[in-house]
mmCIF file of C-alpha atoms and ligand atoms in Angstrom:
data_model
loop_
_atom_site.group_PDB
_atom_site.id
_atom_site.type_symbol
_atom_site.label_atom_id
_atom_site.label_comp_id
_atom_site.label_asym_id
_atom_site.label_seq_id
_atom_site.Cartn_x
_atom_site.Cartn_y
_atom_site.Cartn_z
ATOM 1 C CA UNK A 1 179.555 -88.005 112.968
ATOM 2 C CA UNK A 2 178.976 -86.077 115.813
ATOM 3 C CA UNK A 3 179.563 -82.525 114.439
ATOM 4 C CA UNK A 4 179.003 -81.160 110.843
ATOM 5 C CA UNK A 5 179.706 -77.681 110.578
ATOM 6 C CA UNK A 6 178.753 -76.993 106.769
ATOM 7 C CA UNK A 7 179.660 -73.280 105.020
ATOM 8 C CA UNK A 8 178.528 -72.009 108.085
ATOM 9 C CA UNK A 9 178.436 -67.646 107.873
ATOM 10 C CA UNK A 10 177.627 -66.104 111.081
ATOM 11 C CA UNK A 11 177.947 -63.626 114.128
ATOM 12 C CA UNK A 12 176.212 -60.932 115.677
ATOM 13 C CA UNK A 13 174.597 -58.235 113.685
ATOM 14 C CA UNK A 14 174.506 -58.209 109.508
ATOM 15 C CA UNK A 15 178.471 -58.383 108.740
ATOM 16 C CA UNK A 16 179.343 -62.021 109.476
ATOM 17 C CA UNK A 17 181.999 -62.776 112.037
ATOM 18 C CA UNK A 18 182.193 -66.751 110.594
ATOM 19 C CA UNK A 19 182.688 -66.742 106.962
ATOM 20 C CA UNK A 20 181.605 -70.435 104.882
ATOM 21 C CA UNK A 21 183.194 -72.058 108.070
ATOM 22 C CA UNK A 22 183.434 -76.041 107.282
ATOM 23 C CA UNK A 23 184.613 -78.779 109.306
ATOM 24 C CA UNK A 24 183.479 -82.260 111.417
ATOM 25 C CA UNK A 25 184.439 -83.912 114.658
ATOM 26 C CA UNK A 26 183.679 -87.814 114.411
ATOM 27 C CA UNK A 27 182.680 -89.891 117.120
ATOM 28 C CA UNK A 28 185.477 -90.790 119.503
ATOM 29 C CA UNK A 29 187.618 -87.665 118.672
ATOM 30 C CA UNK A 30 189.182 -84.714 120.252
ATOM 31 C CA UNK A 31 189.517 -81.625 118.376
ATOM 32 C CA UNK A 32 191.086 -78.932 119.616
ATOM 33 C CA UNK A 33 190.010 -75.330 117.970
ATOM 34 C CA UNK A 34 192.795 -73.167 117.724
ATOM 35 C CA UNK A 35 193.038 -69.451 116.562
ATOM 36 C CA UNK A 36 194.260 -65.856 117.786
ATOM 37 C CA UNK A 37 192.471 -63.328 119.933
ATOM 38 C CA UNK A 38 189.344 -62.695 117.713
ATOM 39 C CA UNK A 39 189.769 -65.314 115.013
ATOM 40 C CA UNK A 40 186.025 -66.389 115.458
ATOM 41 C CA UNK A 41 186.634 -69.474 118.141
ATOM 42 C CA UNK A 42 183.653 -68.558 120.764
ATOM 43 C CA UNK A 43 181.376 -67.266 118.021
ATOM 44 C CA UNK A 44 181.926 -70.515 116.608
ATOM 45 C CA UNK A 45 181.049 -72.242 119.948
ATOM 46 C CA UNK A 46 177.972 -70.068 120.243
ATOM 47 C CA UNK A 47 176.664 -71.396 116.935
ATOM 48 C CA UNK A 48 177.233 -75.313 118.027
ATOM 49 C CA UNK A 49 175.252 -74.773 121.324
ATOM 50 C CA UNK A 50 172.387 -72.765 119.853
ATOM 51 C CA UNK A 51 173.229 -69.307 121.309
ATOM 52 C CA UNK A 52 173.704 -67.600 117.887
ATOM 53 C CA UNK A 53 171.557 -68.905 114.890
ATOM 54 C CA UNK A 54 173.222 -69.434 110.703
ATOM 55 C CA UNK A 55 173.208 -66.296 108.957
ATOM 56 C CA UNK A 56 173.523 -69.269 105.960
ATOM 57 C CA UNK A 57 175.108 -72.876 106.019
ATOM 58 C CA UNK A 58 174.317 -75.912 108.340
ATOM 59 C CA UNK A 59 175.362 -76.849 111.820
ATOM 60 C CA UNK A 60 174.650 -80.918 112.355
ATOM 61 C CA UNK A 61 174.772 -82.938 115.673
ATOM 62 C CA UNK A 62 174.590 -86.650 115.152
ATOM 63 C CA UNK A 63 173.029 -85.676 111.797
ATOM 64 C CA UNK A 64 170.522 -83.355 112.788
ATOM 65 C CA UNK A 65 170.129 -78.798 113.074
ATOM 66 C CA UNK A 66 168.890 -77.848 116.457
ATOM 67 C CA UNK A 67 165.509 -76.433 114.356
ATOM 68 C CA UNK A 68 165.499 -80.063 112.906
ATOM 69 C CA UNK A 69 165.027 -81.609 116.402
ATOM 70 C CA UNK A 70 165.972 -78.919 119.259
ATOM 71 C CA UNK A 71 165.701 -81.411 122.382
ATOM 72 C CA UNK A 72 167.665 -84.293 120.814
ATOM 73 C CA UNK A 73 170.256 -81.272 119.915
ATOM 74 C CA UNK A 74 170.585 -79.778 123.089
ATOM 75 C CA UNK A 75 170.764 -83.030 124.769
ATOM 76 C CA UNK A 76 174.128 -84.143 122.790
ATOM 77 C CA UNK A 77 176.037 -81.345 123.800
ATOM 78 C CA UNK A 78 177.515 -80.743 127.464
ATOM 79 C CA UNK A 79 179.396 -77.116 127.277
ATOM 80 C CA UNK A 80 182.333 -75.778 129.874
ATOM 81 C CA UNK A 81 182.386 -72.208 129.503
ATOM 82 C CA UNK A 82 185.088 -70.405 129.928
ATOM 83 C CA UNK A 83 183.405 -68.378 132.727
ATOM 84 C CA UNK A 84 181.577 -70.449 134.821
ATOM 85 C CA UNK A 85 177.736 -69.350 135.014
ATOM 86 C CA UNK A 86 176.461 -69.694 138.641
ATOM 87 C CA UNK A 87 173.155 -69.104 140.540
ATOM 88 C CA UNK A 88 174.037 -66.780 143.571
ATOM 89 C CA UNK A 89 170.736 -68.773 145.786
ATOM 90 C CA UNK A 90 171.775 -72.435 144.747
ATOM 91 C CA UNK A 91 174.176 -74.504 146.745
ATOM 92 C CA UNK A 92 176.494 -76.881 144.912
ATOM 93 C CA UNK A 93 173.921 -79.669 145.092
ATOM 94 C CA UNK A 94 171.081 -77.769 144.028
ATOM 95 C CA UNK A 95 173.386 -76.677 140.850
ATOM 96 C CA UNK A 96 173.898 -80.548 140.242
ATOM 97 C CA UNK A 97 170.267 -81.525 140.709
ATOM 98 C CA UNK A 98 169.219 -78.764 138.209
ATOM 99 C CA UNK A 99 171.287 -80.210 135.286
ATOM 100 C CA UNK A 100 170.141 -83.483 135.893
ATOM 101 C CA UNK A 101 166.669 -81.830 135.595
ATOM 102 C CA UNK A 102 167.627 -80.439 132.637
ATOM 103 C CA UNK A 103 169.216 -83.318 130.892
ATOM 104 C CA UNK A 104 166.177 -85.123 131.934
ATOM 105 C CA UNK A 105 169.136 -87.759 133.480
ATOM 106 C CA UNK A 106 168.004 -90.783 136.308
ATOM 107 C CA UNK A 107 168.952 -89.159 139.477
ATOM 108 C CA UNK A 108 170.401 -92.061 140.934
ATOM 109 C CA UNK A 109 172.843 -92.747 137.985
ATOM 110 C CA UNK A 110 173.903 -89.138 137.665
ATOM 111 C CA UNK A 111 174.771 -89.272 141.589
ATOM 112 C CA UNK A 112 177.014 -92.412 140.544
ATOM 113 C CA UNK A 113 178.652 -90.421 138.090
ATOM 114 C CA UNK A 114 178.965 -87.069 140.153
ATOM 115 C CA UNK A 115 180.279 -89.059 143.185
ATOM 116 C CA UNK A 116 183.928 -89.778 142.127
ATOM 117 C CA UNK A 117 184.218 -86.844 140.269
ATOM 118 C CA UNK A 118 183.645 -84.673 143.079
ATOM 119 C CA UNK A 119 185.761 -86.745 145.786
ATOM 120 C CA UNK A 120 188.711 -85.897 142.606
ATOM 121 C CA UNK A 121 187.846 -82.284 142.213
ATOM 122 C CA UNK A 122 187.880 -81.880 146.095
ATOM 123 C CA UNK A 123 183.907 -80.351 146.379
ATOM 124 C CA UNK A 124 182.520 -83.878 147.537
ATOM 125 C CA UNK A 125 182.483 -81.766 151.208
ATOM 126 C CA UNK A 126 180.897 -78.820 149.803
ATOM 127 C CA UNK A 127 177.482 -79.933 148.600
ATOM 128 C CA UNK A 128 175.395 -77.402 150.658
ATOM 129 C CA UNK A 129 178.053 -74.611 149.653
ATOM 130 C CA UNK A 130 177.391 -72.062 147.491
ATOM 131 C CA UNK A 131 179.658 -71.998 144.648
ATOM 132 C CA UNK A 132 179.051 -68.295 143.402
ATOM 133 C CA UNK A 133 181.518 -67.779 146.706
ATOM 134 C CA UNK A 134 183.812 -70.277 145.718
ATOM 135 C CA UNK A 135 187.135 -69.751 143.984
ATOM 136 C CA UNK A 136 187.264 -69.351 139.765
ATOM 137 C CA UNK A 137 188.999 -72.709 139.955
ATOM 138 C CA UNK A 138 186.270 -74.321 142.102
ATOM 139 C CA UNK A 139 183.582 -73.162 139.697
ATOM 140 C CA UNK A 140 185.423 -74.486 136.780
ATOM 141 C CA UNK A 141 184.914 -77.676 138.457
ATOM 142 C CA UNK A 142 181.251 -77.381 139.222
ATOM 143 C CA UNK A 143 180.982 -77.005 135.578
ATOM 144 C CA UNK A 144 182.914 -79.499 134.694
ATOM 145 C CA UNK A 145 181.101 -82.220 136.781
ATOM 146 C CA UNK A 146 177.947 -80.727 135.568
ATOM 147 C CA UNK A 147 178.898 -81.345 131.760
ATOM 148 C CA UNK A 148 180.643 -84.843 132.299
ATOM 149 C CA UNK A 149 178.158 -86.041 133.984
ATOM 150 C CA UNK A 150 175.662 -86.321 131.422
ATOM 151 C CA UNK A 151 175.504 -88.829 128.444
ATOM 152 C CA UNK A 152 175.933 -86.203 125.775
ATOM 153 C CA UNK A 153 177.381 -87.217 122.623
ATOM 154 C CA UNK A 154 179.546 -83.947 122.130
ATOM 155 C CA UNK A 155 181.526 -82.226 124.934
ATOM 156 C CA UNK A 156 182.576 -78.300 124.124
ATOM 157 C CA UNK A 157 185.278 -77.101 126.487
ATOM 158 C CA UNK A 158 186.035 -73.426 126.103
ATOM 159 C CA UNK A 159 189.861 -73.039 127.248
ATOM 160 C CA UNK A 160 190.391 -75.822 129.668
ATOM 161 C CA UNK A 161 193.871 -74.973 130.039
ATOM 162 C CA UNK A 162 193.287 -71.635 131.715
ATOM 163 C CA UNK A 163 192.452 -70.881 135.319
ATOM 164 C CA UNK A 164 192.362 -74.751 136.157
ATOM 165 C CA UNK A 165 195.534 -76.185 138.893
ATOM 166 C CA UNK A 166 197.945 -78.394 136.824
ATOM 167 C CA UNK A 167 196.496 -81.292 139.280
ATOM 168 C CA UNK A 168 192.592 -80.266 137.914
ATOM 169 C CA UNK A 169 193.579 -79.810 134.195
ATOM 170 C CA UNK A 170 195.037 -83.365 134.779
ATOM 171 C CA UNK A 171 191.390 -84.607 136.284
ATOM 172 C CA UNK A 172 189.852 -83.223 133.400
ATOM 173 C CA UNK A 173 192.649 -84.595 130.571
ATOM 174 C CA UNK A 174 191.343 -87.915 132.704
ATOM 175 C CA UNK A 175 187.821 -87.209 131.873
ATOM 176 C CA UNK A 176 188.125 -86.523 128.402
ATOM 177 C CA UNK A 177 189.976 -89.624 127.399
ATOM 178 C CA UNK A 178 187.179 -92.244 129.645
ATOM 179 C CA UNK A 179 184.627 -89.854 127.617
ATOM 180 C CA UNK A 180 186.356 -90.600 124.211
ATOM 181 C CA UNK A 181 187.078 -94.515 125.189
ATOM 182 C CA UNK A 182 182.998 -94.647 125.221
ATOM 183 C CA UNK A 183 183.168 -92.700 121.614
ATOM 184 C CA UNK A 184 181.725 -89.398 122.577
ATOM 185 C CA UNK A 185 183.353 -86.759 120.870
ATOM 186 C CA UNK A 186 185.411 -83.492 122.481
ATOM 187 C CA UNK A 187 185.923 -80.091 120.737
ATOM 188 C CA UNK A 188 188.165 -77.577 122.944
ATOM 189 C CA UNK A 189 189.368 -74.297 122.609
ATOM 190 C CA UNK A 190 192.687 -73.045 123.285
ATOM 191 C CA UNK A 191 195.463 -70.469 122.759
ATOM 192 C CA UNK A 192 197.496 -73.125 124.865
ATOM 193 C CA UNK A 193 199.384 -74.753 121.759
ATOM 194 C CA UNK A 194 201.801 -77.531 123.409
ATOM 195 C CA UNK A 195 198.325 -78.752 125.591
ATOM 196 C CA UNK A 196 196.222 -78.650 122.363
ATOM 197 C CA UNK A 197 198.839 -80.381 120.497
ATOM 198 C CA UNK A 198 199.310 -83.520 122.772
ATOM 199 C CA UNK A 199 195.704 -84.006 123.964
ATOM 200 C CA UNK A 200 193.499 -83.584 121.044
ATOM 201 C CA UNK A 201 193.773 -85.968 117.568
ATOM 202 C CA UNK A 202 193.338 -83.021 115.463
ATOM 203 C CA UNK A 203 193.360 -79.529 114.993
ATOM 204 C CA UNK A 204 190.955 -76.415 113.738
ATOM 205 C CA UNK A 205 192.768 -73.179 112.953
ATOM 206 C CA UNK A 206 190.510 -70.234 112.620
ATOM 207 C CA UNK A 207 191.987 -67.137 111.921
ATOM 208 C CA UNK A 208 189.528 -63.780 110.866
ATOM 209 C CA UNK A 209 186.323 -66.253 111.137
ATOM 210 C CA UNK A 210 187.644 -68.584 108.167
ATOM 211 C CA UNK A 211 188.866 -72.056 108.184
ATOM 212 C CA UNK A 212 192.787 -71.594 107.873
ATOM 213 C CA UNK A 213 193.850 -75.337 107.811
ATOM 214 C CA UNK A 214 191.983 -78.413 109.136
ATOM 215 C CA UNK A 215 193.402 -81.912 110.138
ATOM 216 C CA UNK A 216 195.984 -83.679 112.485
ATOM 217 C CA UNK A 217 199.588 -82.467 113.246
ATOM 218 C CA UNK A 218 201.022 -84.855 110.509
ATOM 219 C CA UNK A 219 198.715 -83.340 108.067
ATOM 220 C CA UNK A 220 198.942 -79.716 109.213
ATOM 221 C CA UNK A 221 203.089 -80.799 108.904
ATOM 222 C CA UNK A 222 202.780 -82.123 105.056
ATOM 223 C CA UNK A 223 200.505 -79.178 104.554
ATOM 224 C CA UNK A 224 202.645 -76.753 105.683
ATOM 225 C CA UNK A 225 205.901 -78.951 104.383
ATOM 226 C CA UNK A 226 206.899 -78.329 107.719
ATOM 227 C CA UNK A 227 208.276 -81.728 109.175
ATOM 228 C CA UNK A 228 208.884 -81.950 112.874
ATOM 229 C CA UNK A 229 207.183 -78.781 113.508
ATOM 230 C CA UNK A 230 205.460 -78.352 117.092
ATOM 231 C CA UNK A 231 201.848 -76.997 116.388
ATOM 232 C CA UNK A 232 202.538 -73.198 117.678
ATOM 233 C CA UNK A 233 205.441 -73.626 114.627
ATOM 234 C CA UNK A 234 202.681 -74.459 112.469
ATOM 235 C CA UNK A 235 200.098 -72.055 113.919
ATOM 236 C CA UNK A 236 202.762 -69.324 114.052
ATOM 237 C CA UNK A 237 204.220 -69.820 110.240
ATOM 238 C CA UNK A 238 200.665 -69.912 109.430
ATOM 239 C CA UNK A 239 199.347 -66.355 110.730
ATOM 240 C CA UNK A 240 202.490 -64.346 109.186
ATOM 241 C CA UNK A 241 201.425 -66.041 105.889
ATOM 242 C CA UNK A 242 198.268 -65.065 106.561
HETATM 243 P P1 ATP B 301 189.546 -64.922 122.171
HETATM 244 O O1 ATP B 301 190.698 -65.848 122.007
HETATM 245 O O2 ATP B 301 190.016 -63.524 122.398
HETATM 246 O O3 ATP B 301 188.497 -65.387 123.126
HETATM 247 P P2 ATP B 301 187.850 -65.744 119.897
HETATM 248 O O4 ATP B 301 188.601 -66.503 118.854
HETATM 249 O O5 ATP B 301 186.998 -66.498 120.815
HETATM 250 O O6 ATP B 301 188.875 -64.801 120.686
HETATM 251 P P3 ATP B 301 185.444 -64.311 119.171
HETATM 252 O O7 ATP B 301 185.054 -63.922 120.545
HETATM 253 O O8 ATP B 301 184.693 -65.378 118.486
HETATM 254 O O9 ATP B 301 187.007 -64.644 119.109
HETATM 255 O O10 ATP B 301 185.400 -62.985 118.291
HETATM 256 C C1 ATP B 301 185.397 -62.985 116.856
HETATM 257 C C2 ATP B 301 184.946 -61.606 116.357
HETATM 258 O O11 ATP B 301 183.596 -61.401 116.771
HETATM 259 C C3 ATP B 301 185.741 -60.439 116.906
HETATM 260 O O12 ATP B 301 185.972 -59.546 115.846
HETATM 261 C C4 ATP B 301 184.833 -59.819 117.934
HETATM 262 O O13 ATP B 301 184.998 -58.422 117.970
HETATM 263 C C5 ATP B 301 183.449 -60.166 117.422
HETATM 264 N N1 ATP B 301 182.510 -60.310 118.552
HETATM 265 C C6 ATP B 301 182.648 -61.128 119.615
HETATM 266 N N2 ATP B 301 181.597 -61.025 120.461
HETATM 267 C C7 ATP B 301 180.771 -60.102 119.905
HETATM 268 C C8 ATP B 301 179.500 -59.556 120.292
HETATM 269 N N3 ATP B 301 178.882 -59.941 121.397
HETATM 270 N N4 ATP B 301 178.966 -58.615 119.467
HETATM 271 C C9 ATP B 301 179.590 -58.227 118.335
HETATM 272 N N5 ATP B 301 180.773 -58.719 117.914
HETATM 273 C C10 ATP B 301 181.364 -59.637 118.689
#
């Protein structure tokens, strides 16, 4: 199992944002989280990667808490924020050669990696670049080749489906699957519902920081008794009920 999130509470100050949030993402699976402006899917994020600590309840990666074992923790997970984080004085290979740092990864394997995926996201000419100055797209893809690169076991993609050319989100829908194929595990988020619903295996629908329905489209269908609905049926049947 590559994520356990057990009766997690959290958020920023005393009144929790997450409330007894449950749910798992096994090896070799894409999950896509899935809620409304608000409904508690970055918090969520920023409790898997370490950023925001359990008010109560247990956050697991490959069995472990990040106070259990913090290195082996941070090492699983390769994040894609949503807005790409940059260093204004590093050119794109510099970025590069500081996550492999970081990830403590063999420099000439990571190259191996990074090559393709650069010639694909069009930077391969831009290594001595700077990528604060390049476009949002561009630094999407810095980001992205910095996270696939690695051998984490759990990849956390916050909207993929936003800012990214159809040709790019394509690249990365590419990525993803070769990623899953080895049995790493992917958790996005999305508001994009028809994207969510035909590239991840099952769904997480958060809505006010709790767990509002958990499993794949055929179950979210029987749950729902809602057969042949399209996931933004589901999703939108599911918030007036709410
Ligand atoms: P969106 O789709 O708009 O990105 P989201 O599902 O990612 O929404 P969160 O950002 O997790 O939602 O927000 C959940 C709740 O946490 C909201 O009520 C929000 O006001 C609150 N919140 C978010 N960031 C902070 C923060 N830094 N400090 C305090 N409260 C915050």
């Amino acid at each position: 199992m590559s994520l356990e999130i057990n009766q997690l509470v959290g958020g920023y100050g005393q009144i929790p944002v997450l409330h007894e949030l449950s749910f798992a993402v096994k090896d070799g699976q894409v999950v896509g989280l899935i809620g409304l402006n608000g409904a508690g899917k970055s918090t969520t994020i920023k409790h898997v990667i370490g950023l925001l600590r359990p008010q109560s309840g247990t956050i697991k990666i490959n069995g472990k808490t990040l106070a259990e074992n913090e290195d082996a923790y941070r090492s699983a997970i390769a994040y894609v924020p949503e807005t790409p984080v940059l260093y204004p004085d590093l050119t794109l290979r510099e970025h590069l050669e500081l996550s492999i740092m970081a990830y403590g990864l063999d420099s000439d394997d990571a190259w191996q990696r990074l090559t393709p995926m650069l010639k694909k996201f069009r930077l391969d000419n831009k290594l001595d670049w700077f990528p604060d100055n390049f476009s949002k797209g561009m630094q999407q893809k810095v980001m992205i080749a910095s996270a696939f690169m690695t051998d984490a076991s759990l990849y956390i993609i916050d909207e993929p489906f936003t800012g990214l050319d159809p040709v790019a989100v394509h690249d990365l829908l590419a990525l993803v699957a070769a990623k899953k194929a080895a049995g790493a595990s992917v958790l996005m988020s999305t508001h994009v519902l028809a994207n969510a619903q035909t590239n991840a295996d099952s769904f997480v629908l958060l809505g006010d920081g709790r767990l509002r329905a958990n499993g794949t489209l055929d179950e979210l269908r029987d749950q729902m008794q809602m057969p042949d609905a399209s996931l933004d049926d589901i999703y939108m049947a599911m918030t007036k009920e709410a």
